[in-house]
Amino acid sequence: DAGITQSPRHKVTETGTPVTLRCHQTENHRYMYWYRQDPGHGLRLIHYSYGVKDTDKGEVSDGYSVSRSKTEDFLLTLESATSSQTSVYFCAIRGTGNTYEQYFGPGTRLTVT
Amino acid sequence: AQSVAQPEDQVNVAEGNPLTVKCTYSVSGNPYLFWYVQYPNRGLQFLLKYITGDNLVKGSYGFEAEYTKSQTSFHLKKPSALVSDSALYFCAVRPNAGNMLTFGGGTRLMVKP
């Protein structure tokens, strides 16, 4: 999985609680991405980062925030989890060079009850 | 805005037969096109990409993809399917500017013995 780890791998939480998911990479890639995967929707981009402290919104950013205080870590926070945020969350990095392919972590399965 | 369509939710093929998984896209400019595969409970794995050059690109595990500009299509192909090819396949596109990919909804490939 391209030197990318995600934690936790599974989490069950209650509606209204805050949740933080962590993505860690070991290869000093500049670009990092958070996606969610839902049946029938493929992968949808939540937020991405193009450097330390540099982030931007994706297609489905409402209800999510991100932070990147160091190159290797990209955090995704659900400030107040809702059942609609039950999903599988994937982190990705962009490969080096100008070919733009992305490499994905193993995913975090989040269930909001 | 760019979009990707994978018109078939599922493709069924017998082992040893050729397979095709379809993808069409809408994007401004010259696209960068990608195929990914996802096995159960795993992250997406990069298979192949088209950026420029030969319209038939070869990738991992014996897969190839044909880019047809006139039809804005990028179909994934394999001459002889294996049962182990059974998985979820995603097509993705990057327009000629930007750092994000847009993914299709995915096609489940089932290869039967």
Short mmCIF file of C-alpha atoms in Angstrom, two decimals:
data_model
loop_
_atom_site.label_atom_id
_atom_site.label_comp_id
_atom_site.label_asym_id
_atom_site.label_seq_id
_atom_site.Cartn_x
_atom_site.Cartn_y
_atom_site.Cartn_z
CA ASP A 1 0.00 0.00 0.00
CA ALA A 2 2.69 2.48 -1.05
CA GLY A 3 4.04 3.14 2.45
CA ILE A 4 0.73 4.58 3.63
CA THR A 5 -0.86 3.59 6.90
CA GLN A 6 -4.25 4.61 8.23
CA SER A 7 -5.46 4.50 11.79
CA PRO A 8 -7.70 3.28 13.15
CA ARG A 9 -8.66 0.62 10.61
CA HIS A 10 -12.11 0.20 12.09
CA LYS A 11 -14.12 2.48 14.32
CA VAL A 12 -17.65 2.56 15.65
CA THR A 13 -18.80 5.81 17.16
CA GLU A 14 -22.02 7.48 18.21
CA THR A 15 -23.80 10.32 16.47
CA GLY A 16 -22.56 13.69 17.65
CA THR A 17 -19.12 12.61 18.79
CA PRO A 18 -15.92 13.95 17.22
CA VAL A 19 -13.76 11.52 15.27
CA THR A 20 -10.24 11.90 13.89
CA LEU A 21 -8.74 9.61 11.30
CA ARG A 22 -5.01 9.59 10.68
CA CYS A 23 -3.07 9.01 7.49
CA HIS A 24 0.68 8.52 7.71
CA GLN A 25 3.15 8.27 4.85
CA THR A 26 6.83 7.51 4.96
CA GLU A 27 8.02 8.78 1.56
CA ASN A 28 7.79 12.56 1.87
CA HIS A 29 5.10 13.04 -0.77
CA ARG A 30 3.78 16.55 -1.11
CA TYR A 31 0.20 15.79 -2.10
CA MET A 32 -2.18 13.83 0.13
CA TYR A 33 -5.89 13.16 -0.29
CA TRP A 34 -8.88 11.96 1.71
CA TYR A 35 -11.70 10.11 -0.06
CA ARG A 36 -14.82 8.36 1.04
CA GLN A 37 -16.16 5.27 -0.70
CA ASP A 38 -19.86 4.49 -0.74
CA PRO A 39 -21.79 1.96 -2.81
CA GLY A 40 -22.95 3.48 -6.07
CA HIS A 41 -20.79 6.58 -5.68
CA GLY A 42 -17.31 5.30 -6.27
CA LEU A 43 -14.70 7.44 -4.55
CA ARG A 44 -15.42 11.04 -3.74
CA LEU A 45 -12.78 13.53 -2.70
CA ILE A 46 -13.27 15.14 0.71
CA HIS A 47 -10.17 17.30 1.11
CA TYR A 48 -6.64 17.31 -0.12
CA SER A 49 -3.33 18.85 0.88
CA TYR A 50 -0.54 20.23 -1.26
CA GLY A 51 1.92 20.84 1.55
CA VAL A 52 2.27 21.47 5.26
CA LYS A 53 -0.61 23.67 6.36
CA ASP A 54 -1.88 23.89 2.74
CA THR A 55 -5.25 22.24 2.20
CA ASP A 56 -8.25 22.61 -0.07
CA LYS A 57 -11.79 21.32 -0.28
CA GLY A 58 -12.98 18.52 -2.46
CA GLU A 59 -16.37 17.48 -3.73
CA VAL A 60 -17.89 16.43 -0.38
CA SER A 61 -16.16 18.55 2.27
CA ASP A 62 -19.17 19.59 4.37
CA GLY A 63 -18.91 18.20 7.90
CA TYR A 64 -15.20 17.44 7.58
CA SER A 65 -12.03 19.32 8.41
CA VAL A 66 -8.40 18.43 7.85
CA SER A 67 -5.01 19.37 9.17
CA ARG A 68 -1.46 18.80 8.07
CA SER A 69 1.12 20.02 10.55
CA LYS A 70 3.93 17.87 9.15
CA THR A 71 4.60 16.28 5.79
CA GLU A 72 3.99 12.71 6.86
CA ASP A 73 0.63 13.11 8.59
CA PHE A 74 -2.75 14.17 7.21
CA LEU A 75 -5.65 14.15 9.67
CA LEU A 76 -9.34 14.03 8.83
CA THR A 77 -11.76 15.18 11.53
CA LEU A 78 -15.48 14.75 11.74
CA GLU A 79 -16.42 17.47 14.18
CA SER A 80 -19.78 15.92 15.06
CA ALA A 81 -20.31 12.57 13.39
CA THR A 82 -23.60 11.80 11.66
CA SER A 83 -24.97 8.53 10.33
CA SER A 84 -24.50 9.82 6.76
CA GLN A 85 -20.75 9.79 7.42
CA THR A 86 -20.75 6.03 7.84
CA SER A 87 -18.38 5.02 5.08
CA VAL A 88 -14.99 3.65 4.20
CA TYR A 89 -12.35 6.37 4.17
CA PHE A 90 -9.22 6.16 2.05
CA CYS A 91 -6.11 8.24 2.15
CA ALA A 92 -3.96 8.59 -0.95
CA ILE A 93 -0.71 10.19 -2.00
CA ARG A 94 0.23 11.48 -5.42
CA GLY A 95 3.20 9.80 -6.97
CA THR A 96 6.33 11.69 -7.90
CA GLY A 97 6.78 13.33 -11.27
CA ASN A 98 4.10 14.65 -13.55
CA THR A 99 2.01 11.56 -14.13
CA TYR A 100 -0.49 12.25 -11.34
CA GLU A 101 -1.38 8.69 -10.40
CA GLN A 102 -2.37 8.26 -6.80
CA TYR A 103 -1.54 5.46 -4.39
CA PHE A 104 -3.95 4.44 -1.69
CA GLY A 105 -3.82 3.36 1.90
CA PRO A 106 -5.72 0.35 3.26
CA GLY A 107 -8.77 2.32 4.38
CA THR A 108 -10.70 2.99 7.59
CA ARG A 109 -14.18 1.61 8.03
CA LEU A 110 -16.20 4.08 10.10
CA THR A 111 -19.64 3.29 11.45
CA VAL A 112 -21.69 6.03 13.09
CA THR A 113 -24.58 4.68 15.15
CA ALA B 1 -16.51 19.98 -14.68
CA GLN B 2 -15.07 16.59 -15.42
CA SER B 3 -17.02 13.35 -15.08
CA VAL B 4 -16.43 9.65 -15.53
CA ALA B 5 -19.04 7.05 -16.40
CA GLN B 6 -18.73 3.32 -15.99
CA PRO B 7 -21.98 2.16 -17.58
CA GLU B 8 -21.92 -1.40 -16.24
CA ASP B 9 -22.30 -2.10 -12.55
CA GLN B 10 -21.15 -5.67 -13.12
CA VAL B 11 -19.44 -7.60 -15.88
CA ASN B 12 -19.56 -11.39 -15.96
CA VAL B 13 -17.09 -13.40 -17.99
CA ALA B 14 -15.93 -17.00 -18.12
CA GLU B 15 -12.37 -17.82 -17.24
CA GLY B 16 -10.18 -17.84 -20.33
CA ASN B 17 -12.44 -15.49 -22.27
CA PRO B 18 -11.49 -11.91 -23.10
CA LEU B 19 -12.87 -9.20 -20.89
CA THR B 20 -13.72 -5.53 -21.38
CA VAL B 21 -14.68 -3.04 -18.69
CA LYS B 22 -16.00 0.19 -20.16
CA CYS B 23 -15.23 3.78 -19.22
CA THR B 24 -16.22 7.05 -20.84
CA TYR B 25 -15.30 10.50 -19.64
CA SER B 26 -16.03 14.16 -20.07
CA VAL B 27 -13.20 16.59 -19.44
CA SER B 28 -11.77 19.76 -20.89
CA GLY B 29 -8.49 19.52 -22.68
CA ASN B 30 -6.37 16.41 -23.03
CA PRO B 31 -7.07 13.99 -20.21
CA TYR B 32 -4.86 11.86 -18.07
CA LEU B 33 -6.71 8.54 -17.66
CA PHE B 34 -6.25 5.82 -15.06
CA TRP B 35 -7.52 2.40 -14.08
CA TYR B 36 -7.48 1.03 -10.56
CA VAL B 37 -8.46 -2.32 -9.06
CA GLN B 38 -9.81 -2.97 -5.58
CA TYR B 39 -9.84 -6.38 -3.96
CA PRO B 40 -12.12 -7.02 -0.96
CA ASN B 41 -11.17 -5.06 2.15
CA ARG B 42 -8.20 -3.46 0.43
CA GLY B 43 -7.30 -0.05 -0.89
CA LEU B 44 -7.25 0.75 -4.58
CA GLN B 45 -4.27 -0.47 -6.57
CA PHE B 46 -2.99 1.42 -9.61
CA LEU B 47 -3.19 -0.67 -12.81
CA LEU B 48 -2.27 1.59 -15.69
CA LYS B 49 -2.45 5.10 -17.09
CA TYR B 50 -2.69 6.98 -20.36
CA ILE B 51 -1.08 10.39 -20.67
CA THR B 52 0.02 10.65 -24.26
CA GLY B 53 1.34 8.50 -27.08
CA ASP B 54 0.18 5.03 -28.10
CA ASN B 55 -3.56 4.62 -27.67
CA LEU B 56 -3.11 1.10 -26.30
CA VAL B 57 -1.42 1.11 -22.93
CA LYS B 58 -0.27 -1.94 -21.01
CA GLY B 59 -0.37 -2.29 -17.27
CA SER B 60 -0.09 -4.71 -14.40
CA TYR B 61 -1.40 -8.29 -14.30
CA GLY B 62 -1.79 -8.53 -18.09
CA PHE B 63 -4.33 -5.73 -18.33
CA GLU B 64 -4.34 -3.15 -21.08
CA ALA B 65 -6.55 -0.22 -21.95
CA GLU B 66 -7.52 1.40 -25.21
CA TYR B 67 -7.93 5.16 -25.45
CA THR B 68 -10.29 6.37 -28.17
CA LYS B 69 -10.39 10.13 -28.34
CA SER B 70 -13.31 10.35 -30.75
CA GLN B 71 -15.50 8.37 -28.36
CA THR B 72 -13.97 9.83 -25.19
CA SER B 73 -13.50 6.28 -23.96
CA PHE B 74 -10.82 4.38 -22.09
CA HIS B 75 -11.86 0.74 -21.92
CA LEU B 76 -9.97 -1.79 -19.85
CA LYS B 77 -9.22 -5.11 -21.51
CA LYS B 78 -7.57 -8.43 -20.93
CA PRO B 79 -7.20 -11.18 -23.55
CA SER B 80 -7.82 -14.08 -21.16
CA ALA B 81 -9.60 -13.60 -17.83
CA LEU B 82 -8.59 -15.34 -14.61
CA VAL B 83 -10.81 -16.12 -11.65
CA SER B 84 -8.35 -14.07 -9.58
CA ASP B 85 -9.22 -11.00 -11.70
CA SER B 86 -12.59 -10.85 -9.94
CA ALA B 87 -12.61 -7.48 -8.19
CA LEU B 88 -13.96 -3.93 -8.35
CA TYR B 89 -12.48 -1.75 -11.08
CA PHE B 90 -12.42 2.03 -11.14
CA CYS B 91 -11.69 4.40 -13.98
CA ALA B 92 -10.40 7.89 -13.14
CA VAL B 93 -9.59 11.05 -15.05
CA ARG B 94 -7.48 14.11 -14.46
CA PRO B 95 -8.05 17.13 -16.69
CA ASN B 96 -5.00 18.80 -18.19
CA ALA B 97 -4.73 21.08 -15.18
CA GLY B 98 -5.22 20.41 -11.49
CA ASN B 99 -4.11 17.92 -8.90
CA MET B 100 -7.29 15.93 -8.39
CA LEU B 101 -8.72 12.80 -9.92
CA THR B 102 -12.38 12.16 -10.59
CA PHE B 103 -13.46 8.53 -10.26
CA GLY B 104 -16.21 6.57 -11.89
CA GLY B 105 -18.68 4.61 -9.81
CA GLY B 106 -16.87 1.33 -10.29
CA THR B 107 -17.58 -1.93 -12.13
CA ARG B 108 -17.57 -5.29 -10.43
CA LEU B 109 -15.89 -7.95 -12.54
CA MET B 110 -16.91 -11.53 -11.89
CA VAL B 111 -14.87 -14.24 -13.60
CA LYS B 112 -16.43 -17.67 -13.34
CA PRO B 113 -14.49 -20.93 -13.65
#
